[in-house]
Short mmCIF file of C-alpha atoms and ligand atoms in Angstrom, two decimals:
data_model
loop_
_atom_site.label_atom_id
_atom_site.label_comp_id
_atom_site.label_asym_id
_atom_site.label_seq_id
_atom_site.Cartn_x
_atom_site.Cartn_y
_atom_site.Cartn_z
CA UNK A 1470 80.94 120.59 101.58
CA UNK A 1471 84.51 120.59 101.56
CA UNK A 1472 86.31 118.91 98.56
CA UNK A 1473 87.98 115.91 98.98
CA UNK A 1474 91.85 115.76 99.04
CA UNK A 1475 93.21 113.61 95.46
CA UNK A 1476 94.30 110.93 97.85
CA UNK A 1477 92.05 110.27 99.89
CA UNK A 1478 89.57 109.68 97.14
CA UNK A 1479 86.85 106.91 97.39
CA UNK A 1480 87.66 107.05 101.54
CA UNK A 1481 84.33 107.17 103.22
CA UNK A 1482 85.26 109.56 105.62
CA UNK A 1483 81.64 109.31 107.34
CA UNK A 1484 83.18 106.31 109.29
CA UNK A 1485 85.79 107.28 111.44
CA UNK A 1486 86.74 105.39 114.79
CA UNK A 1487 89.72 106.35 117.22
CA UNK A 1488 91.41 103.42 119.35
CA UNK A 1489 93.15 103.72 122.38
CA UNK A 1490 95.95 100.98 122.32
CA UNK A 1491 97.71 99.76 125.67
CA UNK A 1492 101.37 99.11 125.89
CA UNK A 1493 101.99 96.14 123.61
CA UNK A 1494 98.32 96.15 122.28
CA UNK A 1495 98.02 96.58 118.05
CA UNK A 1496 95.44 97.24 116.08
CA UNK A 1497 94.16 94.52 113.33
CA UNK A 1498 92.02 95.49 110.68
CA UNK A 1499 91.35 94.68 106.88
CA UNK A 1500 90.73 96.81 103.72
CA UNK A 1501 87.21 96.34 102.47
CA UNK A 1502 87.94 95.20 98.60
CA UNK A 1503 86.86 98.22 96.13
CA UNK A 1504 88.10 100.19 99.41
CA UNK A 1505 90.32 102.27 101.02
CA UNK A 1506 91.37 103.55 104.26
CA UNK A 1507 93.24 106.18 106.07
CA UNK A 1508 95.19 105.59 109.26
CA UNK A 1509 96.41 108.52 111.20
CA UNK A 1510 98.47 108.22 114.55
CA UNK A 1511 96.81 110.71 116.83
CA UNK A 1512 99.01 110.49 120.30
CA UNK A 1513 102.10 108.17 121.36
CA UNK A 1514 104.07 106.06 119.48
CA UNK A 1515 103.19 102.99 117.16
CA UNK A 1516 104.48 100.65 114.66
CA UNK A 1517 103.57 98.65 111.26
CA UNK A 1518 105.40 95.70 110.90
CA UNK A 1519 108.22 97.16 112.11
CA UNK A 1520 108.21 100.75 110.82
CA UNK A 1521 107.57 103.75 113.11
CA UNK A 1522 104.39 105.96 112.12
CA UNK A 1523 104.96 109.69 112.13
CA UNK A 1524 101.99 111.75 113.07
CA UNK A 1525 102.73 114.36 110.00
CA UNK A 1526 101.16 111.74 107.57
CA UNK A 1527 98.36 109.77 106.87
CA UNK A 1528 98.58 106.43 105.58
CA UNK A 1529 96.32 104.91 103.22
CA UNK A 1530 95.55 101.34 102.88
CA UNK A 1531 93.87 100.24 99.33
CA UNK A 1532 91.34 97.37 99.07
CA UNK A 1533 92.58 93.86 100.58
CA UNK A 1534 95.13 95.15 102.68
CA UNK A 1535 95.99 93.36 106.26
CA UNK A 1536 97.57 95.41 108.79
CA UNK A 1537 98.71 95.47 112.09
CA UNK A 1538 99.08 98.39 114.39
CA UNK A 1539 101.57 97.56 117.25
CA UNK A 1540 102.72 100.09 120.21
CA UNK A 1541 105.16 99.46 122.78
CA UNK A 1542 104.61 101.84 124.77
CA UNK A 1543 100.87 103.21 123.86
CA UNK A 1544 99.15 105.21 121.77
CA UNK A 1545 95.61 106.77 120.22
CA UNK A 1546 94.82 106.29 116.57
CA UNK A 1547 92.04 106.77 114.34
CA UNK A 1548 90.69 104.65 111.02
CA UNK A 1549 88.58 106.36 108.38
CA UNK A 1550 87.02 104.33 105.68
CA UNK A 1551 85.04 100.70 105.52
CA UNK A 1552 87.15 98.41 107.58
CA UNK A 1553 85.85 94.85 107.32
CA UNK A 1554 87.26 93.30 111.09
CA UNK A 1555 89.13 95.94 113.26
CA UNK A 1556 89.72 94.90 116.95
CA UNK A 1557 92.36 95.31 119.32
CA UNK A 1558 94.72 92.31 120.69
CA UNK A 1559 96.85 91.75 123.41
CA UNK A 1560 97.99 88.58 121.91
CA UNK A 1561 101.11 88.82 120.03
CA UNK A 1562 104.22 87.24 119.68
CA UNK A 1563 106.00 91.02 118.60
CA UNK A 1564 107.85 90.36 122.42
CA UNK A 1565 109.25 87.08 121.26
CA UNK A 1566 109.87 88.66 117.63
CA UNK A 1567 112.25 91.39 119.42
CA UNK A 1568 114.06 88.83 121.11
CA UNK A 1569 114.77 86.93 118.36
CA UNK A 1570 115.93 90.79 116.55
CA UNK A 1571 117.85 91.50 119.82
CA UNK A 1572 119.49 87.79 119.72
CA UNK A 1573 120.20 88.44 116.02
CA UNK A 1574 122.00 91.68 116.37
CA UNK A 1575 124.15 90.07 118.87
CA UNK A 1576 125.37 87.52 116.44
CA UNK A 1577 125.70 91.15 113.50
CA UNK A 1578 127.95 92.68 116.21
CA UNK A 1579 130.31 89.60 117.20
CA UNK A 1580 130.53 89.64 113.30
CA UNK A 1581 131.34 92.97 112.91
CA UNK A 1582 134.20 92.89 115.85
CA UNK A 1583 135.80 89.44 114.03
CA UNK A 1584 135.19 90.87 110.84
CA UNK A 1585 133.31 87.50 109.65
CA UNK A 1586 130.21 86.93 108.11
CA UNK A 1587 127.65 88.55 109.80
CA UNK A 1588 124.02 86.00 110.68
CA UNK A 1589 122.26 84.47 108.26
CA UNK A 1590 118.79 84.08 109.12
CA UNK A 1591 116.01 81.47 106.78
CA UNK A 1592 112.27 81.79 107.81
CA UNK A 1593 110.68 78.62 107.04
CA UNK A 1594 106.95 77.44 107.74
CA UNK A 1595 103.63 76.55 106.33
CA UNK A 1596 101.73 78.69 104.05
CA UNK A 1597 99.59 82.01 106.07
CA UNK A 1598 101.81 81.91 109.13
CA UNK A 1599 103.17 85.33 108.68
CA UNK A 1600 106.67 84.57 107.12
CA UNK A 1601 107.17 87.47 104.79
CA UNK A 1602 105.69 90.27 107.48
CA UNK A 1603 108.26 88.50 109.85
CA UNK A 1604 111.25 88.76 107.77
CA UNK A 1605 110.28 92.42 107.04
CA UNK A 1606 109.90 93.31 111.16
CA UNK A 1607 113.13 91.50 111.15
CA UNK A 1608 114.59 93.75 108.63
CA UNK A 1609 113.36 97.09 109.77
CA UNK A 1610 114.67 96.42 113.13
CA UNK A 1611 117.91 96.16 111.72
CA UNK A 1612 117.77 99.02 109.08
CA UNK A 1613 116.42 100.87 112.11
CA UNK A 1614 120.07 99.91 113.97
CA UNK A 1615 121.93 100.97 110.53
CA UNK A 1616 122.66 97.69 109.37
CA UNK A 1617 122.06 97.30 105.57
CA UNK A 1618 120.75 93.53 106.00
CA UNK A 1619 120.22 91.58 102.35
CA UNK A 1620 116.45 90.16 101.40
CA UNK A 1621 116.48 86.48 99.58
CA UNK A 1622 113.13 86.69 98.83
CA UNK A 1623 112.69 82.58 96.79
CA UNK A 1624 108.94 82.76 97.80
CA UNK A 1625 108.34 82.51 93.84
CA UNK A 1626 104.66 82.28 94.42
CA UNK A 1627 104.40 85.83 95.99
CA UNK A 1628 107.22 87.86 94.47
CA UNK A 1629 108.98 89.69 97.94
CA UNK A 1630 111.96 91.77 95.94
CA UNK A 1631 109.55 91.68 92.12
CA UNK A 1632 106.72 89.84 90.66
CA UNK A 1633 105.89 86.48 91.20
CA UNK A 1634 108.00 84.12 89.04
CA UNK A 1635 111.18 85.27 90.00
CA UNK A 1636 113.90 85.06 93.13
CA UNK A 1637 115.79 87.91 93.67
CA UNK A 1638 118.03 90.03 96.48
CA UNK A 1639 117.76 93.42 97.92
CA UNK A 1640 119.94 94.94 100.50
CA UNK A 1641 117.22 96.77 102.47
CA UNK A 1642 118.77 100.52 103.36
CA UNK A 1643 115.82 102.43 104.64
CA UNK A 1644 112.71 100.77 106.56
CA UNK A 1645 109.70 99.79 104.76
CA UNK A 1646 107.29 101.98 103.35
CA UNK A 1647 104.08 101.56 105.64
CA UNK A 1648 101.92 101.21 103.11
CA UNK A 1649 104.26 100.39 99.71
CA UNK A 1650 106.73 97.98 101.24
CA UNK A 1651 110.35 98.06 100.72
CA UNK A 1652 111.67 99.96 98.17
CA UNK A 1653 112.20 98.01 95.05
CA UNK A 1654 114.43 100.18 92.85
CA UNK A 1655 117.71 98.14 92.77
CA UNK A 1656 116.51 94.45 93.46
CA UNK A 1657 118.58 91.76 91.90
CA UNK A 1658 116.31 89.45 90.21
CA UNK A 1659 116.67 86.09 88.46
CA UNK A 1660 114.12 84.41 86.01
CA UNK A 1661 112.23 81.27 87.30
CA UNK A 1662 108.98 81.38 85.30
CA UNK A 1663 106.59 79.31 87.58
CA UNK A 1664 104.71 80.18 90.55
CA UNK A 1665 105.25 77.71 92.78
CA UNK A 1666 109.17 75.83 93.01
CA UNK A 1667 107.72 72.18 91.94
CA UNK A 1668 107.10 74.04 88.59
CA UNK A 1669 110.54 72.74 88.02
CA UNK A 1670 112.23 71.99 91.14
CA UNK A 1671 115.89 72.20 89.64
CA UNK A 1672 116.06 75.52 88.28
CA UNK A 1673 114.89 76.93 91.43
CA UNK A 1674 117.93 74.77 93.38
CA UNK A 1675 120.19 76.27 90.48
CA UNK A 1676 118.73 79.84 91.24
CA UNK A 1677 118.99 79.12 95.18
CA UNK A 1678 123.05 78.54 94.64
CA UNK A 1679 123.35 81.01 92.48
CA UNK A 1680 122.05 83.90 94.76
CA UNK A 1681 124.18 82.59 97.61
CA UNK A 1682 127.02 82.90 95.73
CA UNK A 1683 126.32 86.09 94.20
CA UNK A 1684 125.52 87.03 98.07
CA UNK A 1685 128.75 85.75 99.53
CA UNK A 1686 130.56 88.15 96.71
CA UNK A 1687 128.47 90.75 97.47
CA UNK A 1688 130.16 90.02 101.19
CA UNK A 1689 133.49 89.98 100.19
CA UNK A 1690 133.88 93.41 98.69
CA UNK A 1691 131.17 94.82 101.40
CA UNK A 1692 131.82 94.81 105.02
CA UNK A 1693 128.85 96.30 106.24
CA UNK A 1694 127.01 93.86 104.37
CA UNK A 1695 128.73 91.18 105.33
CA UNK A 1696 128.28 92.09 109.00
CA UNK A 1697 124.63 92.88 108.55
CA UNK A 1698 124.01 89.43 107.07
CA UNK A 1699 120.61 88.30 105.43
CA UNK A 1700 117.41 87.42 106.07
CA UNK A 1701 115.74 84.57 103.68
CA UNK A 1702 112.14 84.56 103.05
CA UNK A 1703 110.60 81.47 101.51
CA UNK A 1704 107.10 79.41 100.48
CA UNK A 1705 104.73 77.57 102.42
CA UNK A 1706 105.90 74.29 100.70
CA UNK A 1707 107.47 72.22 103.71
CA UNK A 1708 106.31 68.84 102.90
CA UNK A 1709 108.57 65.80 100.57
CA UNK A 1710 110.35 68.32 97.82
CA UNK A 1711 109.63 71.25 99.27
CA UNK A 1712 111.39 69.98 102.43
CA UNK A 1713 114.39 68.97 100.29
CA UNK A 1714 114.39 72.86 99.28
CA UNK A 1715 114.39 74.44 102.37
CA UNK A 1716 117.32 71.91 103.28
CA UNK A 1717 119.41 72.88 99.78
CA UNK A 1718 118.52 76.68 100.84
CA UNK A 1719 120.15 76.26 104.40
CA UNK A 1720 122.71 74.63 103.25
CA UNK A 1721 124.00 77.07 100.33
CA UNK A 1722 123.55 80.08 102.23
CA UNK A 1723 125.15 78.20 105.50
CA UNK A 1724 122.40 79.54 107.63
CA UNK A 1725 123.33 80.24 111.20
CA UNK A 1726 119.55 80.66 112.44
CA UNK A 1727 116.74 78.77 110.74
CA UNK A 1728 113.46 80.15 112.41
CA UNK A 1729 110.56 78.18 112.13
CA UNK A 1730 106.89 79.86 112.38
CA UNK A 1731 104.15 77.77 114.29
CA UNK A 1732 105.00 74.07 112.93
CA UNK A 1733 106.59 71.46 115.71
CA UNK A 1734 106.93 68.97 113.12
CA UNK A 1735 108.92 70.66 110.51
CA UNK A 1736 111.18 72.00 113.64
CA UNK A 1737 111.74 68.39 114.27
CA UNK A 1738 112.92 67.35 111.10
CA UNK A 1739 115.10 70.26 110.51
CA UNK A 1740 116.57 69.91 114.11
CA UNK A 1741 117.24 65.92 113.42
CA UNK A 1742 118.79 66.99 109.49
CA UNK A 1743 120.49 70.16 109.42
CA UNK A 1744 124.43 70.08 111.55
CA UNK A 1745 124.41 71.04 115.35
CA UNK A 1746 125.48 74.45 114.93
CA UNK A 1747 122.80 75.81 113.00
CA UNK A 1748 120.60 77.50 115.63
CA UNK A 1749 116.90 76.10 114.83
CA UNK A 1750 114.11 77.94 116.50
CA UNK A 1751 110.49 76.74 116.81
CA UNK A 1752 108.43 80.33 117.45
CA UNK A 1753 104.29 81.14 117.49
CA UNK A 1754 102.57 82.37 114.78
CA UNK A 1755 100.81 85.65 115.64
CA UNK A 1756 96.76 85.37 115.83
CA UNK A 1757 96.53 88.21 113.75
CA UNK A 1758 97.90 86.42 110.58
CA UNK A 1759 95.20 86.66 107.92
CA UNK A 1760 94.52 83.16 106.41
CA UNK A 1761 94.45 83.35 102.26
CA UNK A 1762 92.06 81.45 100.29
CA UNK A 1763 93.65 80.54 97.17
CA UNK A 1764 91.58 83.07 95.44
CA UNK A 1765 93.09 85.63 97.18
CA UNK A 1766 96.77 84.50 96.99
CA UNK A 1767 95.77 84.38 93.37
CA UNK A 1768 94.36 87.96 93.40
CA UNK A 1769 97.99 89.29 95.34
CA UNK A 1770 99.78 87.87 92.79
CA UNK A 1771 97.69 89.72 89.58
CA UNK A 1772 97.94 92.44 91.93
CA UNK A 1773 102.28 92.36 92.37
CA UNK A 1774 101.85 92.24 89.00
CA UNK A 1775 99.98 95.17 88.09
CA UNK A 1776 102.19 97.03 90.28
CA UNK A 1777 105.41 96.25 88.29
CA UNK A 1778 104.33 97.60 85.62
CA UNK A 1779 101.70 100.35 86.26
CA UNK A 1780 103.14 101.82 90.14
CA UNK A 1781 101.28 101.48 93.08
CA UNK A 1782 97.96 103.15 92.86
CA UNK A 1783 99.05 103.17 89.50
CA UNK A 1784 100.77 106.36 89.47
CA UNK A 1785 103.01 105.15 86.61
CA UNK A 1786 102.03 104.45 82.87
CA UNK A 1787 103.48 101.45 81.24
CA UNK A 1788 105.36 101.83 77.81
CA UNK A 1789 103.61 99.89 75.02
CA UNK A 1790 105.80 99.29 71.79
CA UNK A 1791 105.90 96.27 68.74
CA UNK A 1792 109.22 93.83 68.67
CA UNK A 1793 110.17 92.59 65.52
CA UNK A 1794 110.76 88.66 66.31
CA UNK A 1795 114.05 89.17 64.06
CA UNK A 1796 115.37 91.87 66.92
CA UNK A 1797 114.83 89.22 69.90
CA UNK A 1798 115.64 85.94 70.24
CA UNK A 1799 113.20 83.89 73.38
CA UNK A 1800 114.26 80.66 75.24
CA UNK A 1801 112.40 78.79 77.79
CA UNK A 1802 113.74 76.79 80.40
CA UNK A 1803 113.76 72.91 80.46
CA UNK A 1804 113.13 70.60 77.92
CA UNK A 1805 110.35 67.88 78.20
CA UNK A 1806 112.18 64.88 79.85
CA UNK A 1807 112.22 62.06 77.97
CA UNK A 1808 111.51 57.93 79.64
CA UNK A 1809 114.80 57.05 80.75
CA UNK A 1810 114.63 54.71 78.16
CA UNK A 1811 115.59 57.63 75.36
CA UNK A 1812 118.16 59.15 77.45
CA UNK A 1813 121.64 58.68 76.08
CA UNK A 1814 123.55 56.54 78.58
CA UNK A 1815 125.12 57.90 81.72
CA UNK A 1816 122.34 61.53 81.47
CA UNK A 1817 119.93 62.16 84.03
CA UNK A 1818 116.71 62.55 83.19
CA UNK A 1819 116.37 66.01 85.05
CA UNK A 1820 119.06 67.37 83.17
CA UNK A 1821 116.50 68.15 80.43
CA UNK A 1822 114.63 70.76 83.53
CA UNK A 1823 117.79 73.57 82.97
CA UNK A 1824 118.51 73.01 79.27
CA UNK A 1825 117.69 76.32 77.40
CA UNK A 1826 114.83 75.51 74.65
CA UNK A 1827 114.36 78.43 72.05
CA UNK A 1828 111.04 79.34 71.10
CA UNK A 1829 109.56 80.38 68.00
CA UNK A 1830 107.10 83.53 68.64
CA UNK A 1831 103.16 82.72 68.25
CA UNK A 1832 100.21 83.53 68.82
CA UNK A 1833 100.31 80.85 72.00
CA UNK A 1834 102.52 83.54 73.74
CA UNK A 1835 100.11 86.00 74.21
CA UNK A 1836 99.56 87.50 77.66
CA UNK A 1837 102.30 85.47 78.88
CA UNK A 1838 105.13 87.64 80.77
CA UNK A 1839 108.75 87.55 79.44
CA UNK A 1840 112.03 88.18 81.55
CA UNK A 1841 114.86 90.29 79.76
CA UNK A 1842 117.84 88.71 80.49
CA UNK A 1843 121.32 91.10 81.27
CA UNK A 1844 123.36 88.58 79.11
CA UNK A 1845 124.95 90.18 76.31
CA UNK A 1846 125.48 86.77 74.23
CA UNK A 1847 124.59 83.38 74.86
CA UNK A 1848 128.02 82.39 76.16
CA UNK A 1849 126.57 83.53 79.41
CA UNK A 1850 124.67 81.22 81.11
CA UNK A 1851 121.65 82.61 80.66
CA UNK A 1852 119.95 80.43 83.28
CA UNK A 1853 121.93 82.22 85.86
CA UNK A 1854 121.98 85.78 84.69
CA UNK A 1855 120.37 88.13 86.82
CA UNK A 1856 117.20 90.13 84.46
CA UNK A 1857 116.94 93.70 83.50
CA UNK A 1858 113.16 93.75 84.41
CA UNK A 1859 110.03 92.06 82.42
CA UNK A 1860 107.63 93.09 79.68
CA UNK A 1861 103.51 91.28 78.84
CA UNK A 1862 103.28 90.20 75.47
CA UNK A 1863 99.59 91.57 74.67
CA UNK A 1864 99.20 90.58 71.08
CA UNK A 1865 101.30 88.94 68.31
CA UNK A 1866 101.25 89.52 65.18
CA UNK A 1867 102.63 86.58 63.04
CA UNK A 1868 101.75 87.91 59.32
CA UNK A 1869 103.66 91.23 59.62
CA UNK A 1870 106.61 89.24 62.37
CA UNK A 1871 105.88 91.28 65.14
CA UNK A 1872 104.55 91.60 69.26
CA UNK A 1873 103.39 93.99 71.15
CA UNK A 1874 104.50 94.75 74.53
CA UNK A 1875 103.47 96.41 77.86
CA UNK A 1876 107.04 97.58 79.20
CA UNK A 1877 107.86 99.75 82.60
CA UNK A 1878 110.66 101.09 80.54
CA UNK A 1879 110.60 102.81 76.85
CA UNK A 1880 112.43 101.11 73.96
CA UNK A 1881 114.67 100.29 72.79
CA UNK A 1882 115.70 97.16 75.05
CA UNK A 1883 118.54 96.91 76.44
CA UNK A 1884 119.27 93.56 75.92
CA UNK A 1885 117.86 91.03 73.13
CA UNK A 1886 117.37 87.79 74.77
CA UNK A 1887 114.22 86.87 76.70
CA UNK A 1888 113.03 83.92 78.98
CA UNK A 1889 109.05 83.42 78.96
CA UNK A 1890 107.20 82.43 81.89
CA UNK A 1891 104.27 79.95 82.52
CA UNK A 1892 102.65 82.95 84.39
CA UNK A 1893 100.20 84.80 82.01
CA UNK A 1894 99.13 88.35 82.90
CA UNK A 1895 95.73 90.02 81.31
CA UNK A 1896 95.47 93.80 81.37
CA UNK A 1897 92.66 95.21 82.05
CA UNK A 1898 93.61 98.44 81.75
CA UNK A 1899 93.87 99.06 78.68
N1 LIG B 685 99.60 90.66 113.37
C1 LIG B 685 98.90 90.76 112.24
N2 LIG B 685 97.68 91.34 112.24
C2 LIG B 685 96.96 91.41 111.10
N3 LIG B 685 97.36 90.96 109.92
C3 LIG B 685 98.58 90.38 109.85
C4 LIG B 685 99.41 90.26 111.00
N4 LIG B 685 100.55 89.64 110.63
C5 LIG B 685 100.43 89.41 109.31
N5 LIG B 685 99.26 89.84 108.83
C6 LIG B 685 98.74 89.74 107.45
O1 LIG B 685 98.48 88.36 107.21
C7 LIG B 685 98.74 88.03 105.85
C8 LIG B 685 99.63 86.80 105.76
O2 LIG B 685 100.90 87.07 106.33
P1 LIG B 685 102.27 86.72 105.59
O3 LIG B 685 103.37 87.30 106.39
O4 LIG B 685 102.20 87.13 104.17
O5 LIG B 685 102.26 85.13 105.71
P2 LIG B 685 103.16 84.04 104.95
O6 LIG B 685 104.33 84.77 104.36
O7 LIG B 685 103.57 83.06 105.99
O8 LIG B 685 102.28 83.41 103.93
C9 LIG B 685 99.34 89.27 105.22
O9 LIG B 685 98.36 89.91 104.45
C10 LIG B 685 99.76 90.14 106.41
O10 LIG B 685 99.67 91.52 106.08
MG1 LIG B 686 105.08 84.92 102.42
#
């Protein structure tokens, strides 16, 4: 028998099954979970969300993953491995999606001849209608074209530029991985703690303003970035606040284009509330879009998470190490609010949700994650500092005044203030 390449372990490569794809046609499947499985482009040409497959590699989808296939002008592939659904479509929306690229570029170009700000483009819509993989066929088409287009990823719940709990930036400069995504090495990142934005709605307004103006400096001194403009990727949370939020986010980053996936409502209410010139777009959702039980949305998060800190198919090794609680000092962010009644005259009550709160290490903040802030002293605003990365507290150790850490990076730390997040993180690695 012959031996079995390193990475294509646990591949059952006694199911294999070639497709012949049309013009136009893609190619849906799913990862069985504990599985993998291989994709390799036989003949022709053919996409994955937006990046071009070469025929000199194989591709290799772990357990869970949801991918789409698309050619535009035909091509043979072949899956090894348990797929649980694979079937072909004609159905897609990817003609309408290049449209929208093509009408996009036009605006990056008129920008770049002007010298203004190039188009800034927010993705709204309910959860599971294929925001995020939008946004990134959005972006490869444009890395594709040279542009170095900017990622606001505020989907807090999923993590799109780090893990879950967080908003953050990334000027994408090369397409998407295939398989791992965007590169992640230089994101900026801010702190938010929560996985969804009602888990206090302020901060994440205060982080929203805060990366458009970081963004809109990032303009000044960049042209091509300016030109190139950015794509925003956001929650499923359209309804009462979450409405208010996608109406703070347009306005901050002055979107030009506000595209909105598969809901006639919410492109109703934004077309009635947002000023006549920003261009708002009602477009299909594609048929392939995977619907999420909670369970797994809860799964991809554990999952982002994992990948922080130990790689993706965990070809990294976290750093584990003890703090001293007299090295580090730990804040969380937002008081409990008080009845109006207690408030001092003339303060809001939601005032309390961005005051800074230190916090006294315990054995409560096990497992929890913790954000290192890049302040050097508390006379920056900590709030809106962008963070160095994040460590998981795995045991503390109150009698001898130390924690223990799980760190992507080896000590010492850079910095010595941390912010510590309602999201808790178990590894089961160890
Ligand atoms: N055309 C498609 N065919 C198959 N799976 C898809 C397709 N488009 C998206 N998906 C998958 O569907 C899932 C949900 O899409 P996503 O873009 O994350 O939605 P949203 O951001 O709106 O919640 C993802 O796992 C994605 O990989
Ligand atoms: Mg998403």
């Amino acid at each position: 028998m012959a031996s079995v390449k390193p990475e294509e372990k646990g591949i059952d490569l006694s199911i294999t099954q070639d497709y012949k794809l049309a013009k136009d046609n893609e190619l849906r499947f799913e990862v069985e979970s504990n599985a993998r499985v291989k994709l390799d482009l036989l003949e022709g040409s053919a996409e994955v969300f937006g990046t071009e497959l070469v025929r000199s590699r194989s591709y290799i989808f772990e357990s869970g993953a949801k991918i789409a296939v698309f050619t535009w002008f035909g091509c043979s592939v072949k899956l090894s491995g348990k797929v649980e659904a694979s079937y072909v479509s004609k159905d897609t929306p990817m003609v309408i999606y290049l449209n929208t690229h093509a009408a996009v570029e036009q605006l990056r170009k008129s920008a770049e001849q002007d010298d203004i700000r190039g188009p800034r483009v927010l993705v709204v819509g309910a959860q599971d209608v294929g925001k995020t993989t939008v946004c990134r066929l959005l972006l490869n088409y444009a890395v594709r074209l040279g542009r170095k287009t900017t990622l606001i990823d505020i989907d807090v719940g999923q993590g799109g530029v780090s893990i879950p709990g967080s908003v953050g930036a990334l000027t994408v400069e090369r397409p998407a991985d295939p398989v791992d995504g965007f590169d992640l090495k230089v994101p900026l990142v801010y702190h938010f703690g929560h996985t969804a934005p009602n888990g206090n709605i302020k901060l994440y307004e205060t982080l929203i303003s805060r990366l458009a103006d970081v963004f809109n400096a990032k303009c000044d001194y960049n042209k091509q970035v300016k030109h190139s403009g950015c794509i925003i990727n956001t929650c499923g949370w359209v309804k009462g606040q979450g409405y208010q939020c996608i109406l703070h986010t347009a306005q901050s980053f002055e979107a030009d284009v506000v595209l909105v996936l598969d809901s006639e409502r919410l492109y109703n209410d934004l077309k009635r509330d947002l000023p006549d010139f920003v261009n708002v777009i009602l477009q299909p959702k594609s048929p392939g879009v995977v619907e999420r039980p909670r369970e797994a949305r809860r799964d991809n998060r554990e999952n982002k998470i994992k990948e922080y800190f130990y790689g993706p198919r965990k070809i990294y090794f976290p750093h584990a190490f003890n703090i001293k609680f007299s090295e580090v000092e730990i804040y969380k962010i937002g008081a409990p609010s008080l009845p109006d009644s207690c408030l001092p005259l003339g303060m809001e009550p939601e005032n309390t949700q961005t005051k800074l709160v230190q916090v006294t290490p315990g054995r409560d903040m096990t497992h929890h994650i913790l954000s290192l802030s890049m302040a050097e002293s508390l006379d920056e605003n900590l709030i809106e500092t962008n963070v160095a990365g994040f460590v998981v507290v795995t045991n503390v150790d109150p009698d001898n005044q130390v924690f223990s850490v799980l760190s992507p990076a080896p000590r010492p730390l850079p910095r010595k203030y941390f912010l510590i997040m309602d999201i808790r993180f178990i590894d089961i690695n160890k």
